[in-house]
Coordinates of C-alpha atoms in Angstrom, one line a residue:
M1 CA 5.3 39.5 -36.7
N2 CA 3.2 36.6 -37.8
N3 CA -0.5 37.7 -37.9
E4 CA -1.8 34.4 -39.4
P5 CA -4.8 32.9 -37.6
N6 CA -3.7 30.4 -35.0
A7 CA -5.6 27.1 -35.0
H8 CA -5.6 27.1 -31.2
Q9 CA -6.8 30.7 -30.8
N10 CA -10.4 29.8 -30.2
T11 CA -9.6 27.3 -27.4
K12 CA -10.0 28.5 -23.8
P13 CA -7.0 26.6 -22.3
G14 CA -4.6 29.0 -24.0
W15 CA -6.2 32.0 -22.2
G16 CA -6.7 30.1 -19.0
F17 CA -3.1 28.9 -18.7
A18 CA -1.8 32.3 -19.5
L19 CA -4.0 33.8 -16.8
L20 CA -3.0 31.0 -14.3
F21 CA 0.8 31.4 -14.8
G22 CA 0.8 35.2 -15.2
G23 CA -1.6 35.7 -12.3
A24 CA 0.3 33.4 -10.0
G25 CA 3.6 35.2 -10.8
A26 CA 2.0 38.6 -10.3
A27 CA 0.5 37.5 -7.0
M28 CA 3.9 36.2 -5.8
M29 CA 5.6 39.5 -6.8
V30 CA 3.0 41.6 -4.9
G31 CA 3.0 39.2 -1.9
M32 CA 6.8 39.3 -1.6
A33 CA 6.9 43.1 -1.9
L34 CA 4.3 43.4 0.9
V35 CA 5.5 40.7 3.2
R36 CA 9.3 40.0 3.1
D37 CA 9.3 37.6 6.0
G38 CA 11.0 34.3 5.1
L39 CA 12.8 35.5 2.0
E40 CA 16.3 34.0 2.0
A41 CA 17.4 36.1 -1.0
P42 CA 17.3 39.8 -1.8
L43 CA 13.9 41.0 -2.9
W44 CA 15.1 41.7 -6.4
V45 CA 16.2 38.1 -6.9
A46 CA 12.9 36.8 -5.6
E47 CA 10.9 39.2 -7.7
I48 CA 12.8 38.1 -10.9
A49 CA 12.2 34.5 -10.0
A50 CA 8.5 35.2 -9.7
C51 CA 8.6 37.2 -12.9
T52 CA 9.4 33.9 -14.6
F53 CA 5.8 32.9 -14.2
V54 CA 4.5 36.3 -15.5
M55 CA 6.7 35.9 -18.6
A56 CA 5.5 32.3 -19.0
G57 CA 1.9 33.5 -18.9
L58 CA 2.8 36.1 -21.5
T59 CA 4.5 33.5 -23.7
I60 CA 1.3 31.3 -23.6
F61 CA -1.0 34.3 -24.3
F62 CA 1.1 35.6 -27.2
Q63 CA 1.3 32.2 -28.7
W64 CA -2.5 31.7 -28.2
K65 CA -3.1 35.1 -30.1
G66 CA -0.7 34.0 -32.8
W67 CA 1.8 36.9 -32.1
M68 CA 4.9 34.8 -32.5
G69 CA 7.4 37.6 -32.4
L70 CA 6.1 38.7 -29.0
Q71 CA 5.9 35.1 -28.0
R72 CA 9.6 34.6 -28.7
L73 CA 10.6 37.7 -26.7
A74 CA 8.5 36.6 -23.7
A75 CA 10.1 33.1 -23.9
L76 CA 13.5 34.8 -23.9
G77 CA 12.4 36.7 -20.8
V78 CA 11.5 33.3 -19.1
V79 CA 15.0 32.0 -19.8
Y80 CA 16.8 35.1 -18.6
C81 CA 14.7 35.2 -15.4
L82 CA 15.4 31.5 -14.8
S83 CA 19.2 32.2 -14.8
V84 CA 19.1 34.9 -12.1
P85 CA 18.7 32.8 -8.9
G86 CA 21.5 30.4 -9.8
L87 CA 23.8 33.3 -10.7
W88 CA 22.9 35.1 -7.5
I89 CA 23.7 32.0 -5.4
M90 CA 27.0 31.6 -7.2
A91 CA 28.1 35.2 -6.8
G92 CA 25.9 36.5 -3.9
A93 CA 26.4 36.7 -0.2
D94 CA 27.0 33.7 1.9
T95 CA 24.0 31.4 1.5
G96 CA 25.0 28.9 4.2
T97 CA 24.1 25.4 3.2
C98 CA 21.5 23.7 0.9
I99 CA 20.0 20.3 0.8
S100 CA 21.5 17.8 -1.7
S101 CA 19.3 14.9 -2.5
L102 CA 19.5 11.8 -4.7
G103 CA 16.3 9.8 -4.7
F104 CA 15.4 9.1 -1.1
L105 CA 18.8 10.1 0.2
S106 CA 19.4 13.7 1.2
R107 CA 22.2 15.5 3.0
E108 CA 23.3 19.0 3.9
A109 CA 25.7 20.3 1.3
S110 CA 28.4 22.9 1.9
N111 CA 28.2 26.5 0.8
L112 CA 30.9 25.9 -1.9
E113 CA 29.0 22.9 -3.2
C114 CA 25.8 24.9 -3.4
R115 CA 27.5 27.8 -5.2
I116 CA 29.1 25.4 -7.7
V117 CA 25.9 23.5 -8.5
F118 CA 23.6 26.4 -8.7
G119 CA 26.2 28.5 -10.4
I120 CA 26.7 26.0 -13.2
G121 CA 23.0 25.8 -13.7
G122 CA 22.7 29.6 -13.8
L123 CA 25.6 29.8 -16.3
I124 CA 24.1 27.2 -18.5
T125 CA 20.8 28.9 -18.5
L126 CA 22.4 32.3 -19.2
A127 CA 24.3 30.7 -22.2
I128 CA 21.0 29.3 -23.5
A129 CA 19.4 32.8 -23.2
I130 CA 22.3 34.4 -25.0
G131 CA 22.1 31.8 -27.7
M132 CA 18.3 32.5 -28.1
T133 CA 19.0 36.3 -28.2
V134 CA 21.6 35.8 -31.0
A135 CA 19.1 33.5 -32.9
I136 CA 16.3 36.1 -32.6
M137 CA 18.6 38.9 -33.7
R138 CA 19.8 36.9 -36.7
M139 CA 16.2 36.2 -37.7
L140 CA 15.2 39.9 -37.4
F141 CA 18.3 40.9 -39.3
A142 CA 17.5 38.4 -42.1
R143 CA 13.9 39.7 -42.3
Y144 CA 15.1 43.3 -42.4
T145 CA 17.6 42.7 -45.1
S146 CA 15.2 40.7 -47.2
R147 CA 12.6 43.5 -47.0
K148 CA 15.2 46.1 -47.9
K149 CA 16.0 44.3 -51.1
D150 CA 12.4 44.4 -52.3

């Protein structure tokens, strides 16, 4: 991990934004667990979607502290969390319809169209997360092998 001082560490926005995003996500997670009315997805899908904000808050906090290794892992968590709702819509139970819009024009889209569009988005996001995972693993392996040679 990089423990070099971060030039932005003494600024309050880093801490404030971390608290804002992380707190909002945590509040959503608790709220959904307590009051499930209105959820149109399983609780676990909604909780993972809200966890995106918690992970974003951690990403900001770790970067603010200069803990770049943890920042990368939290950012990876953000991307994995972002992929889940689209993948669930693609493979989950019948979601009915969704609204498709282009500028000021909107229409009701079929179940299949919703699954295709959200599924492609989920698959692209998952591919990005897997690519990030491979890059982080390569970086860690390179560090490990370079230290082992010393």
